[in-house]
mmCIF file with all atom_site columns, C-alpha atoms in Angstrom:
data_model
loop_
_atom_site.group_PDB
_atom_site.id
_atom_site.type_symbol
_atom_site.label_atom_id
_atom_site.label_alt_id
_atom_site.label_comp_id
_atom_site.label_asym_id
_atom_site.label_entity_id
_atom_site.label_seq_id
_atom_site.pdbx_PDB_ins_code
_atom_site.Cartn_x
_atom_site.Cartn_y
_atom_site.Cartn_z
_atom_site.occupancy
_atom_site.B_iso_or_equiv
_atom_site.pdbx_formal_charge
_atom_site.auth_seq_id
_atom_site.auth_comp_id
_atom_site.auth_asym_id
_atom_site.auth_atom_id
_atom_site.pdbx_PDB_model_num
ATOM 1   C CA . PRO A 1 1   ? -47.917 -107.291 79.988  1.00 84.00 ? 780 PRO A CA 1
ATOM 2   C CA . ARG A 1 2   ? -50.044 -105.890 82.816  1.00 90.00 ? 781 ARG A CA 1
ATOM 3   C CA . GLY A 1 3   ? -53.537 -105.062 81.581  1.00 91.00 ? 782 GLY A CA 1
ATOM 4   C CA . HIS A 1 4   ? -53.299 -107.523 78.665  1.00 92.00 ? 783 HIS A CA 1
ATOM 5   C CA . GLY A 1 5   ? -54.637 -110.709 80.255  1.00 93.00 ? 784 GLY A CA 1
ATOM 6   C CA . GLY A 1 6   ? -58.375 -111.245 79.896  1.00 95.00 ? 785 GLY A CA 1
ATOM 7   C CA . SER A 1 7   ? -58.943 -107.689 78.690  1.00 95.00 ? 786 SER A CA 1
ATOM 8   C CA . ILE A 1 8   ? -61.388 -108.667 75.898  1.00 95.00 ? 787 ILE A CA 1
ATOM 9   C CA . PRO A 1 9   ? -64.447 -110.917 76.460  1.00 96.00 ? 788 PRO A CA 1
ATOM 10  C CA . VAL A 1 10  ? -64.137 -113.894 74.113  1.00 96.00 ? 789 VAL A CA 1
ATOM 11  C CA . THR A 1 11  ? -67.882 -113.828 73.362  1.00 96.00 ? 790 THR A CA 1
ATOM 12  C CA . ARG A 1 12  ? -67.529 -110.394 71.758  1.00 94.00 ? 791 ARG A CA 1
ATOM 13  C CA . PHE A 1 13  ? -66.190 -112.034 68.586  1.00 93.00 ? 792 PHE A CA 1
ATOM 14  C CA . LEU A 1 14  ? -68.168 -115.288 68.592  1.00 95.00 ? 793 LEU A CA 1
ATOM 15  C CA . ARG A 1 15  ? -71.443 -116.049 66.866  1.00 94.00 ? 794 ARG A CA 1
ATOM 16  C CA . GLY A 1 16  ? -74.133 -118.682 66.491  1.00 95.00 ? 795 GLY A CA 1
ATOM 17  C CA . ARG A 1 17  ? -73.804 -122.045 68.210  1.00 96.00 ? 796 ARG A CA 1
ATOM 18  C CA . THR A 1 18  ? -70.238 -121.368 69.379  1.00 96.00 ? 797 THR A CA 1
ATOM 19  C CA . LYS A 1 19  ? -71.275 -118.208 71.206  1.00 97.00 ? 798 LYS A CA 1
ATOM 20  C CA . HIS A 1 20  ? -74.268 -119.985 72.747  1.00 97.00 ? 799 HIS A CA 1
ATOM 21  C CA . LEU A 1 21  ? -72.107 -122.827 74.074  1.00 97.00 ? 800 LEU A CA 1
ATOM 22  C CA . MET A 1 22  ? -69.566 -120.414 75.541  1.00 97.00 ? 801 MET A CA 1
ATOM 23  C CA . GLU A 1 23  ? -72.342 -118.595 77.354  1.00 97.00 ? 802 GLU A CA 1
ATOM 24  C CA . ASN A 1 24  ? -73.971 -121.830 78.566  1.00 97.00 ? 803 ASN A CA 1
ATOM 25  C CA . PRO A 1 25  ? -71.418 -124.463 79.703  1.00 97.00 ? 804 PRO A CA 1
ATOM 26  C CA . LEU A 1 26  ? -74.055 -126.976 80.762  1.00 97.00 ? 805 LEU A CA 1
ATOM 27  C CA . GLU A 1 27  ? -75.118 -127.309 77.114  1.00 96.00 ? 806 GLU A CA 1
ATOM 28  C CA . SER A 1 28  ? -71.892 -129.198 76.295  1.00 96.00 ? 807 SER A CA 1
ATOM 29  C CA . LEU A 1 29  ? -71.401 -130.979 79.636  1.00 97.00 ? 808 LEU A CA 1
ATOM 30  C CA . LEU A 1 30  ? -71.249 -134.709 78.905  1.00 96.00 ? 809 LEU A CA 1
ATOM 31  C CA . PRO A 1 31  ? -73.369 -137.198 80.859  1.00 95.00 ? 810 PRO A CA 1
ATOM 32  C CA . LEU A 1 32  ? -71.286 -139.462 83.068  1.00 93.00 ? 811 LEU A CA 1
ATOM 33  C CA . ARG A 1 33  ? -71.695 -142.494 80.762  1.00 93.00 ? 812 ARG A CA 1
ATOM 34  C CA . GLU A 1 34  ? -70.121 -140.618 77.815  1.00 94.00 ? 813 GLU A CA 1
ATOM 35  C CA . ARG A 1 35  ? -66.987 -139.324 79.577  1.00 94.00 ? 814 ARG A CA 1
ATOM 36  C CA . ASN A 1 36  ? -63.547 -140.816 79.226  1.00 91.00 ? 815 ASN A CA 1
ATOM 37  C CA . THR A 1 37  ? -62.463 -142.509 82.420  1.00 91.00 ? 816 THR A CA 1
ATOM 38  C CA . GLY A 1 38  ? -59.526 -141.258 84.454  1.00 93.00 ? 817 GLY A CA 1
ATOM 39  C CA . PRO A 1 39  ? -58.628 -139.157 87.476  1.00 94.00 ? 818 PRO A CA 1
ATOM 40  C CA . MET A 1 40  ? -60.369 -135.816 87.934  1.00 96.00 ? 819 MET A CA 1
ATOM 41  C CA . GLN A 1 41  ? -57.430 -134.253 89.753  1.00 96.00 ? 820 GLN A CA 1
ATOM 42  C CA . ALA A 1 42  ? -54.140 -133.244 88.113  1.00 97.00 ? 821 ALA A CA 1
ATOM 43  C CA . LYS A 1 43  ? -51.021 -131.955 89.870  1.00 97.00 ? 822 LYS A CA 1
ATOM 44  C CA . VAL A 1 44  ? -49.746 -128.404 90.173  1.00 97.00 ? 823 VAL A CA 1
ATOM 45  C CA . HIS A 1 45  ? -45.972 -128.572 89.751  1.00 97.00 ? 824 HIS A CA 1
ATOM 46  C CA . ILE A 1 46  ? -44.537 -125.477 91.423  1.00 95.00 ? 825 ILE A CA 1
ATOM 47  C CA . GLU A 1 47  ? -41.451 -125.343 93.600  1.00 93.00 ? 826 GLU A CA 1
ATOM 48  C CA . LYS A 1 48  ? -42.600 -125.870 97.177  1.00 94.00 ? 827 LYS A CA 1
ATOM 49  C CA . GLY A 1 49  ? -43.066 -122.561 98.948  1.00 94.00 ? 828 GLY A CA 1
ATOM 50  C CA . ALA A 1 50  ? -43.315 -120.565 95.706  1.00 95.00 ? 829 ALA A CA 1
ATOM 51  C CA . GLU A 1 51  ? -46.943 -121.407 94.869  1.00 96.00 ? 830 GLU A CA 1
ATOM 52  C CA . MET A 1 52  ? -48.429 -118.118 96.061  1.00 97.00 ? 831 MET A CA 1
ATOM 53  C CA . GLU A 1 53  ? -45.754 -116.107 94.275  1.00 96.00 ? 832 GLU A CA 1
ATOM 54  C CA . VAL A 1 54  ? -46.636 -117.811 90.993  1.00 96.00 ? 833 VAL A CA 1
ATOM 55  C CA . PHE A 1 55  ? -50.405 -117.512 91.394  1.00 97.00 ? 834 PHE A CA 1
ATOM 56  C CA . GLU A 1 56  ? -50.215 -113.889 92.541  1.00 97.00 ? 835 GLU A CA 1
ATOM 57  C CA . LEU A 1 57  ? -48.190 -113.084 89.421  1.00 95.00 ? 836 LEU A CA 1
ATOM 58  C CA . LEU A 1 58  ? -50.755 -114.857 87.234  1.00 96.00 ? 837 LEU A CA 1
ATOM 59  C CA . GLU A 1 59  ? -53.527 -112.919 88.999  1.00 97.00 ? 838 GLU A CA 1
ATOM 60  C CA . GLU A 1 60  ? -51.692 -109.631 88.497  1.00 96.00 ? 839 GLU A CA 1
ATOM 61  C CA . ARG A 1 61  ? -51.409 -110.391 84.772  1.00 95.00 ? 840 ARG A CA 1
ATOM 62  C CA . GLY A 1 62  ? -55.124 -111.229 84.484  1.00 96.00 ? 841 GLY A CA 1
ATOM 63  C CA . VAL A 1 63  ? -54.673 -114.946 83.791  1.00 96.00 ? 842 VAL A CA 1
ATOM 64  C CA . ILE A 1 64  ? -56.304 -116.338 86.953  1.00 97.00 ? 843 ILE A CA 1
ATOM 65  C CA . THR A 1 65  ? -58.745 -115.283 89.642  1.00 97.00 ? 844 THR A CA 1
ATOM 66  C CA . TRP A 1 66  ? -59.783 -116.868 92.945  1.00 98.00 ? 845 TRP A CA 1
ATOM 67  C CA . LEU A 1 67  ? -62.852 -119.079 93.244  1.00 98.00 ? 846 LEU A CA 1
ATOM 68  C CA . PRO A 1 68  ? -64.431 -120.154 96.548  1.00 98.00 ? 847 PRO A CA 1
ATOM 69  C CA . GLU A 1 69  ? -63.687 -123.842 96.980  1.00 97.00 ? 848 GLU A CA 1
ATOM 70  C CA . SER A 1 70  ? -67.403 -124.535 97.461  1.00 97.00 ? 849 SER A CA 1
ATOM 71  C CA . GLU A 1 71  ? -68.057 -123.398 93.855  1.00 98.00 ? 850 GLU A CA 1
ATOM 72  C CA . VAL A 1 72  ? -65.635 -125.823 92.181  1.00 98.00 ? 851 VAL A CA 1
ATOM 73  C CA . PHE A 1 73  ? -67.471 -128.351 90.009  1.00 98.00 ? 852 PHE A CA 1
ATOM 74  C CA . ARG A 1 74  ? -67.866 -131.755 91.638  1.00 96.00 ? 853 ARG A CA 1
ATOM 75  C CA . ASP A 1 75  ? -69.998 -134.816 91.105  1.00 94.00 ? 854 ASP A CA 1
ATOM 76  C CA . GLU A 1 76  ? -69.745 -138.514 91.941  1.00 92.00 ? 855 GLU A CA 1
ATOM 77  C CA . THR A 1 77  ? -66.310 -138.632 90.253  1.00 91.00 ? 856 THR A CA 1
ATOM 78  C CA . GLY A 1 78  ? -64.959 -135.965 92.621  1.00 93.00 ? 857 GLY A CA 1
ATOM 79  C CA . GLU A 1 79  ? -63.807 -132.365 92.244  1.00 96.00 ? 858 GLU A CA 1
ATOM 80  C CA . CYS A 1 80  ? -62.578 -131.137 88.865  1.00 97.00 ? 859 CYS A CA 1
ATOM 81  C CA . LEU A 1 81  ? -59.071 -129.867 89.704  1.00 98.00 ? 860 LEU A CA 1
ATOM 82  C CA . ASN A 1 82  ? -56.662 -129.089 86.899  1.00 98.00 ? 861 ASN A CA 1
ATOM 83  C CA . GLY A 1 83  ? -52.879 -129.044 86.848  1.00 97.00 ? 862 GLY A CA 1
ATOM 84  C CA . LEU A 1 84  ? -50.187 -126.498 86.075  1.00 96.00 ? 863 LEU A CA 1
ATOM 85  C CA . PHE A 1 85  ? -46.508 -126.768 85.176  1.00 95.00 ? 864 PHE A CA 1
ATOM 86  C CA . GLY A 1 86  ? -43.774 -125.058 83.174  1.00 93.00 ? 865 GLY A CA 1
ATOM 87  C CA . VAL A 1 87  ? -41.635 -126.065 80.207  1.00 94.00 ? 866 VAL A CA 1
ATOM 88  C CA . VAL A 1 88  ? -38.340 -124.447 79.255  1.00 94.00 ? 867 VAL A CA 1
ATOM 89  C CA . LYS A 1 89  ? -38.399 -121.875 76.441  1.00 91.00 ? 868 LYS A CA 1
ATOM 90  C CA . GLN A 1 90  ? -35.313 -122.770 74.422  1.00 91.00 ? 869 GLN A CA 1
ATOM 91  C CA . GLY A 1 91  ? -32.625 -120.108 74.325  1.00 90.00 ? 870 GLY A CA 1
ATOM 92  C CA . LYS A 1 92  ? -34.302 -117.801 76.867  1.00 92.00 ? 871 LYS A CA 1
ATOM 93  C CA . THR A 1 93  ? -32.918 -117.125 80.333  1.00 94.00 ? 872 THR A CA 1
ATOM 94  C CA . THR A 1 94  ? -33.500 -114.650 83.129  1.00 92.00 ? 873 THR A CA 1
ATOM 95  C CA . PRO A 1 95  ? -30.892 -111.975 83.980  1.00 93.00 ? 874 PRO A CA 1
ATOM 96  C CA . ALA A 1 96  ? -29.729 -114.379 86.698  1.00 93.00 ? 875 ALA A CA 1
ATOM 97  C CA . GLY A 1 97  ? -29.161 -117.104 84.103  1.00 93.00 ? 876 GLY A CA 1
ATOM 98  C CA . ARG A 1 98  ? -32.115 -119.283 85.077  1.00 92.00 ? 877 ARG A CA 1
ATOM 99  C CA . PRO A 1 99  ? -34.325 -120.792 82.343  1.00 92.00 ? 878 PRO A CA 1
ATOM 100 C CA . VAL A 1 100 ? -37.496 -118.986 81.356  1.00 92.00 ? 879 VAL A CA 1
ATOM 101 C CA . LEU A 1 101 ? -40.547 -121.254 81.581  1.00 91.00 ? 880 LEU A CA 1
ATOM 102 C CA . ARG A 1 102 ? -43.726 -121.240 79.529  1.00 90.00 ? 881 ARG A CA 1
ATOM 103 C CA . VAL A 1 103 ? -46.835 -121.781 81.668  1.00 91.00 ? 882 VAL A CA 1
ATOM 104 C CA . ILE A 1 104 ? -48.719 -124.932 80.661  1.00 92.00 ? 883 ILE A CA 1
ATOM 105 C CA . MET A 1 105 ? -52.201 -125.673 81.986  1.00 95.00 ? 884 MET A CA 1
ATOM 106 C CA . ASN A 1 106 ? -53.068 -129.358 82.287  1.00 95.00 ? 885 ASN A CA 1
ATOM 107 C CA . LEU A 1 107 ? -56.825 -129.316 81.667  1.00 96.00 ? 886 LEU A CA 1
ATOM 108 C CA . VAL A 1 108 ? -57.261 -133.078 81.176  1.00 96.00 ? 887 VAL A CA 1
ATOM 109 C CA . PRO A 1 109 ? -59.836 -133.189 84.025  1.00 97.00 ? 888 PRO A CA 1
ATOM 110 C CA . ALA A 1 110 ? -61.915 -130.401 82.459  1.00 97.00 ? 889 ALA A CA 1
ATOM 111 C CA . ASN A 1 111 ? -61.590 -131.960 78.997  1.00 97.00 ? 890 ASN A CA 1
ATOM 112 C CA . ARG A 1 112 ? -63.199 -135.163 80.298  1.00 96.00 ? 891 ARG A CA 1
ATOM 113 C CA . LEU A 1 113 ? -66.320 -133.233 81.241  1.00 97.00 ? 892 LEU A CA 1
ATOM 114 C CA . PHE A 1 114 ? -67.180 -131.570 77.949  1.00 97.00 ? 893 PHE A CA 1
ATOM 115 C CA . GLU A 1 115 ? -68.034 -132.223 74.339  1.00 96.00 ? 894 GLU A CA 1
ATOM 116 C CA . VAL A 1 116 ? -65.558 -130.312 72.174  1.00 96.00 ? 895 VAL A CA 1
ATOM 117 C CA . ILE A 1 117 ? -66.766 -126.931 70.886  1.00 96.00 ? 896 ILE A CA 1
ATOM 118 C CA . HIS A 1 118 ? -65.562 -127.006 67.268  1.00 93.00 ? 897 HIS A CA 1
ATOM 119 C CA . GLY A 1 119 ? -66.109 -123.364 66.328  1.00 92.00 ? 898 GLY A CA 1
ATOM 120 C CA . ASP A 1 120 ? -64.554 -122.777 62.897  1.00 88.00 ? 899 ASP A CA 1
ATOM 121 C CA . VAL A 1 121 ? -61.845 -125.425 63.150  1.00 84.00 ? 900 VAL A CA 1
ATOM 122 C CA . GLN A 1 122 ? -63.187 -127.160 60.033  1.00 85.00 ? 901 GLN A CA 1
ATOM 123 C CA . LEU A 1 123 ? -62.167 -124.070 58.048  1.00 82.00 ? 902 LEU A CA 1
ATOM 124 C CA . LEU A 1 124 ? -58.476 -124.408 58.901  1.00 78.00 ? 903 LEU A CA 1
ATOM 125 C CA . PRO A 1 125 ? -56.365 -125.125 55.794  1.00 74.00 ? 904 PRO A CA 1
ATOM 126 C CA . ASN A 1 126 ? -55.026 -128.638 55.309  1.00 77.00 ? 905 ASN A CA 1
ATOM 127 C CA . GLY A 1 127 ? -52.398 -130.196 53.100  1.00 76.00 ? 906 GLY A CA 1
ATOM 128 C CA . THR A 1 128 ? -54.789 -132.074 50.816  1.00 81.00 ? 907 THR A CA 1
ATOM 129 C CA . SER A 1 129 ? -56.405 -128.828 49.647  1.00 78.00 ? 908 SER A CA 1
ATOM 130 C CA . TRP A 1 130 ? -53.173 -127.989 47.775  1.00 77.00 ? 909 TRP A CA 1
ATOM 131 C CA . ILE A 1 131 ? -53.019 -131.221 45.721  1.00 82.00 ? 910 ILE A CA 1
ATOM 132 C CA . PRO A 1 132 ? -55.040 -130.013 42.686  1.00 85.00 ? 911 PRO A CA 1
ATOM 133 C CA . LEU A 1 133 ? -53.315 -126.607 42.552  1.00 86.00 ? 912 LEU A CA 1
ATOM 134 C CA . VAL A 1 134 ? -51.463 -125.795 39.328  1.00 90.00 ? 913 VAL A CA 1
ATOM 135 C CA . VAL A 1 135 ? -49.220 -122.749 38.983  1.00 91.00 ? 914 VAL A CA 1
ATOM 136 C CA . SER A 1 136 ? -48.601 -121.872 35.340  1.00 94.00 ? 915 SER A CA 1
ATOM 137 C CA . GLU A 1 137 ? -45.409 -120.421 33.937  1.00 96.00 ? 916 GLU A CA 1
ATOM 138 C CA . GLY A 1 138 ? -45.149 -116.740 34.797  1.00 96.00 ? 917 GLY A CA 1
ATOM 139 C CA . GLU A 1 139 ? -47.490 -117.092 37.772  1.00 95.00 ? 918 GLU A CA 1
ATOM 140 C CA . GLU A 1 140 ? -46.549 -117.193 41.404  1.00 93.00 ? 919 GLU A CA 1
ATOM 141 C CA . LEU A 1 141 ? -48.288 -118.220 44.612  1.00 87.00 ? 920 LEU A CA 1
ATOM 142 C CA . ARG A 1 142 ? -47.794 -116.249 47.813  1.00 85.00 ? 921 ARG A CA 1
ATOM 143 C CA . VAL A 1 143 ? -48.762 -117.511 51.244  1.00 79.00 ? 922 VAL A CA 1
ATOM 144 C CA . SER A 1 144 ? -48.653 -115.445 54.422  1.00 76.00 ? 923 SER A CA 1
ATOM 145 C CA . GLN A 1 145 ? -49.789 -115.821 57.991  1.00 75.00 ? 924 GLN A CA 1
ATOM 146 C CA . GLY A 1 146 ? -50.350 -113.662 61.046  1.00 74.00 ? 925 GLY A CA 1
ATOM 147 C CA . ASP A 1 147 ? -49.924 -114.437 64.712  1.00 75.00 ? 926 ASP A CA 1
ATOM 148 C CA . MET A 1 148 ? -51.334 -112.656 67.763  1.00 75.00 ? 927 MET A CA 1
ATOM 149 C CA . ALA A 1 149 ? -48.852 -112.449 70.645  1.00 75.00 ? 928 ALA A CA 1
ATOM 150 C CA . ALA A 1 150 ? -50.158 -114.160 73.810  1.00 79.00 ? 929 ALA A CA 1
ATOM 151 C CA . ALA A 1 151 ? -53.511 -114.435 72.026  1.00 84.00 ? 930 ALA A CA 1
ATOM 152 C CA . PHE A 1 152 ? -55.100 -117.024 74.322  1.00 85.00 ? 931 PHE A CA 1
ATOM 153 C CA . TYR A 1 153 ? -54.340 -114.908 77.397  1.00 91.00 ? 932 TYR A CA 1
ATOM 154 C CA . LEU A 1 154 ? -55.894 -111.827 75.798  1.00 93.00 ? 933 LEU A CA 1
ATOM 155 C CA . TYR A 1 155 ? -59.477 -113.155 75.825  1.00 95.00 ? 934 TYR A CA 1
ATOM 156 C CA . SER A 1 156 ? -61.504 -113.743 78.987  1.00 97.00 ? 935 SER A CA 1
ATOM 157 C CA . VAL A 1 157 ? -64.067 -116.528 79.293  1.00 97.00 ? 936 VAL A CA 1
ATOM 158 C CA . PRO A 1 158 ? -67.468 -116.036 80.975  1.00 97.00 ? 937 PRO A CA 1
ATOM 159 C CA . ALA A 1 159 ? -67.364 -116.530 84.754  1.00 97.00 ? 938 ALA A CA 1
ATOM 160 C CA . THR A 1 160 ? -69.713 -119.509 84.368  1.00 97.00 ? 939 THR A CA 1
ATOM 161 C CA . TRP A 1 161 ? -66.636 -121.502 83.246  1.00 98.00 ? 940 TRP A CA 1
ATOM 162 C CA . TYR A 1 162 ? -64.613 -120.795 86.390  1.00 98.00 ? 941 TYR A CA 1
ATOM 163 C CA . PRO A 1 163 ? -65.924 -123.832 88.345  1.00 98.00 ? 942 PRO A CA 1
ATOM 164 C CA . TYR A 1 164 ? -64.455 -126.151 85.672  1.00 98.00 ? 943 TYR A CA 1
ATOM 165 C CA . PHE A 1 165 ? -61.080 -124.385 85.323  1.00 98.00 ? 944 PHE A CA 1
ATOM 166 C CA . ALA A 1 166 ? -59.929 -124.492 88.974  1.00 98.00 ? 945 ALA A CA 1
ATOM 167 C CA . PHE A 1 167 ? -56.404 -125.653 89.800  1.00 98.00 ? 946 PHE A CA 1
ATOM 168 C CA . ASN A 1 168 ? -55.335 -128.221 92.377  1.00 98.00 ? 947 ASN A CA 1
ATOM 169 C CA . TYR A 1 169 ? -54.154 -125.728 94.987  1.00 97.00 ? 948 TYR A CA 1
ATOM 170 C CA . ARG A 1 170 ? -56.045 -123.988 97.751  1.00 97.00 ? 949 ARG A CA 1
ATOM 171 C CA . VAL A 1 171 ? -55.417 -121.093 100.086 1.00 97.00 ? 950 VAL A CA 1
ATOM 172 C CA . GLN A 1 172 ? -57.231 -119.464 102.987 1.00 96.00 ? 951 GLN A CA 1
ATOM 173 C CA . GLY A 1 173 ? -59.164 -116.334 102.142 1.00 96.00 ? 952 GLY A CA 1
ATOM 174 C CA . GLU A 1 174 ? -57.263 -114.018 104.483 1.00 96.00 ? 953 GLU A CA 1
ATOM 175 C CA . ARG A 1 175 ? -54.049 -114.631 102.490 1.00 94.00 ? 954 ARG A CA 1
ATOM 176 C CA . ILE A 1 176 ? -55.606 -113.247 99.314  1.00 96.00 ? 955 ILE A CA 1
ATOM 177 C CA . ARG A 1 177 ? -57.775 -110.470 100.775 1.00 93.00 ? 956 ARG A CA 1
ATOM 178 C CA . ARG A 1 178 ? -60.922 -112.587 100.551 1.00 95.00 ? 957 ARG A CA 1
ATOM 179 C CA . THR A 1 179 ? -63.354 -113.926 103.195 1.00 94.00 ? 958 THR A CA 1
ATOM 180 C CA . ALA A 1 180 ? -61.450 -115.152 106.242 1.00 95.00 ? 959 ALA A CA 1
ATOM 181 C CA . GLY A 1 181 ? -62.011 -118.762 107.251 1.00 94.00 ? 960 GLY A CA 1
ATOM 182 C CA . GLN A 1 182 ? -62.987 -119.790 103.723 1.00 96.00 ? 961 GLN A CA 1
ATOM 183 C CA . PHE A 1 183 ? -60.787 -121.688 101.253 1.00 98.00 ? 962 PHE A CA 1
ATOM 184 C CA . TYR A 1 184 ? -60.242 -120.512 97.675  1.00 98.00 ? 963 TYR A CA 1
ATOM 185 C CA . ARG A 1 185 ? -58.717 -122.086 94.581  1.00 98.00 ? 964 ARG A CA 1
ATOM 186 C CA . PRO A 1 186 ? -57.065 -120.299 91.661  1.00 98.00 ? 965 PRO A CA 1
ATOM 187 C CA . CYS A 1 187 ? -58.940 -120.719 88.385  1.00 98.00 ? 966 CYS A CA 1
ATOM 188 C CA . CYS A 1 188 ? -58.215 -119.775 84.801  1.00 97.00 ? 967 CYS A CA 1
ATOM 189 C CA . ARG A 1 189 ? -60.188 -116.745 83.581  1.00 97.00 ? 968 ARG A CA 1
ATOM 190 C CA . VAL A 1 190 ? -58.779 -116.595 80.042  1.00 97.00 ? 969 VAL A CA 1
ATOM 191 C CA . LEU A 1 191 ? -59.199 -118.884 77.033  1.00 94.00 ? 970 LEU A CA 1
ATOM 192 C CA . PRO A 1 192 ? -56.994 -121.712 78.277  1.00 90.00 ? 971 PRO A CA 1
ATOM 193 C CA . MET A 1 193 ? -54.359 -123.399 76.148  1.00 85.00 ? 972 MET A CA 1
ATOM 194 C CA . GLY A 1 194 ? -54.763 -127.073 76.952  1.00 89.00 ? 973 GLY A CA 1
ATOM 195 C CA . TRP A 1 195 ? -58.558 -126.985 76.703  1.00 95.00 ? 974 TRP A CA 1
ATOM 196 C CA . ASN A 1 196 ? -59.797 -129.097 73.781  1.00 95.00 ? 975 ASN A CA 1
ATOM 197 C CA . SER A 1 197 ? -62.266 -126.420 72.669  1.00 95.00 ? 976 SER A CA 1
ATOM 198 C CA . SER A 1 198 ? -59.799 -123.524 72.575  1.00 93.00 ? 977 SER A CA 1
ATOM 199 C CA . VAL A 1 199 ? -58.524 -124.132 69.014  1.00 90.00 ? 978 VAL A CA 1
ATOM 200 C CA . GLY A 1 200 ? -61.984 -124.065 67.413  1.00 92.00 ? 979 GLY A CA 1
ATOM 201 C CA . ILE A 1 201 ? -63.021 -121.034 69.443  1.00 94.00 ? 980 ILE A CA 1
ATOM 202 C CA . MET A 1 202 ? -59.831 -119.153 68.596  1.00 92.00 ? 981 MET A CA 1
ATOM 203 C CA . GLN A 1 203 ? -60.244 -120.009 64.903  1.00 91.00 ? 982 GLN A CA 1
ATOM 204 C CA . GLN A 1 204 ? -63.728 -118.493 64.811  1.00 93.00 ? 983 GLN A CA 1
ATOM 205 C CA . LEU A 1 205 ? -62.594 -115.502 66.858  1.00 93.00 ? 984 LEU A CA 1
ATOM 206 C CA . SER A 1 206 ? -59.648 -114.828 64.519  1.00 89.00 ? 985 SER A CA 1
ATOM 207 C CA . ARG A 1 207 ? -61.806 -115.132 61.384  1.00 89.00 ? 986 ARG A CA 1
ATOM 208 C CA . GLU A 1 208 ? -64.477 -112.820 62.772  1.00 92.00 ? 987 GLU A CA 1
ATOM 209 C CA . ILE A 1 209 ? -61.916 -110.139 63.642  1.00 90.00 ? 988 ILE A CA 1
ATOM 210 C CA . LEU A 1 210 ? -60.482 -110.277 60.097  1.00 88.00 ? 989 LEU A CA 1
ATOM 211 C CA . LEU A 1 211 ? -63.884 -110.328 58.418  1.00 90.00 ? 990 LEU A CA 1
ATOM 212 C CA . THR A 1 212 ? -65.243 -107.403 60.460  1.00 90.00 ? 991 THR A CA 1
ATOM 213 C CA . GLN A 1 213 ? -62.122 -105.393 59.565  1.00 89.00 ? 992 GLN A CA 1
ATOM 214 C CA . GLY A 1 214 ? -62.680 -105.783 55.813  1.00 89.00 ? 993 GLY A CA 1
ATOM 215 C CA . LEU A 1 215 ? -60.934 -108.987 54.767  1.00 85.00 ? 994 LEU A CA 1
ATOM 216 C CA . PRO A 1 216 ? -63.019 -110.558 51.954  1.00 85.00 ? 995 PRO A CA 1
ATOM 217 C CA . GLY A 1 217 ? -64.727 -113.786 52.954  1.00 78.00 ? 996 GLY A CA 1
#
């Protein structure tokens, strides 16, 4: 919904090393010798001629903003330009009968640049933890879960991450009410699905929200 995207700074619910790394991207930037090899540019797959319509919608919903092309991260491997595409959401169609697509961000280029921020991912439950569990006669075990709708889009990342989250599309400033004669690229301003660090960050964020609202540790 309008007003939902990027409405809460992700650092508000982070702590310790995770918060420090989110506030200081260069701390987890890998030296060139430690990065996986591969192209630093991915493709944006949008129907030709509809690119601005898609990016303007994403901007309206708070998912992207516009970054001057000169600020996009680049080194001897080239510019870091990420991709974007859609996958069909099964069983969902528009009023006109066309398939509804889920936006997928291809952040393989950005993932090559950084050491993974693990956050609280090590605290996620796993199957082996249930092996020694014994439920006696008359006892029962109840398991529940919660899910935040559009959770990744809700939380904004610090602007210092924008240079690494730019997409492989550019537009002249006058088309987007920015400086004329200068090129801009759309960049993700929310916690991006497709970024290797997002799961660990979201796990810590979710735990901190529950713990600060009274859930026993």
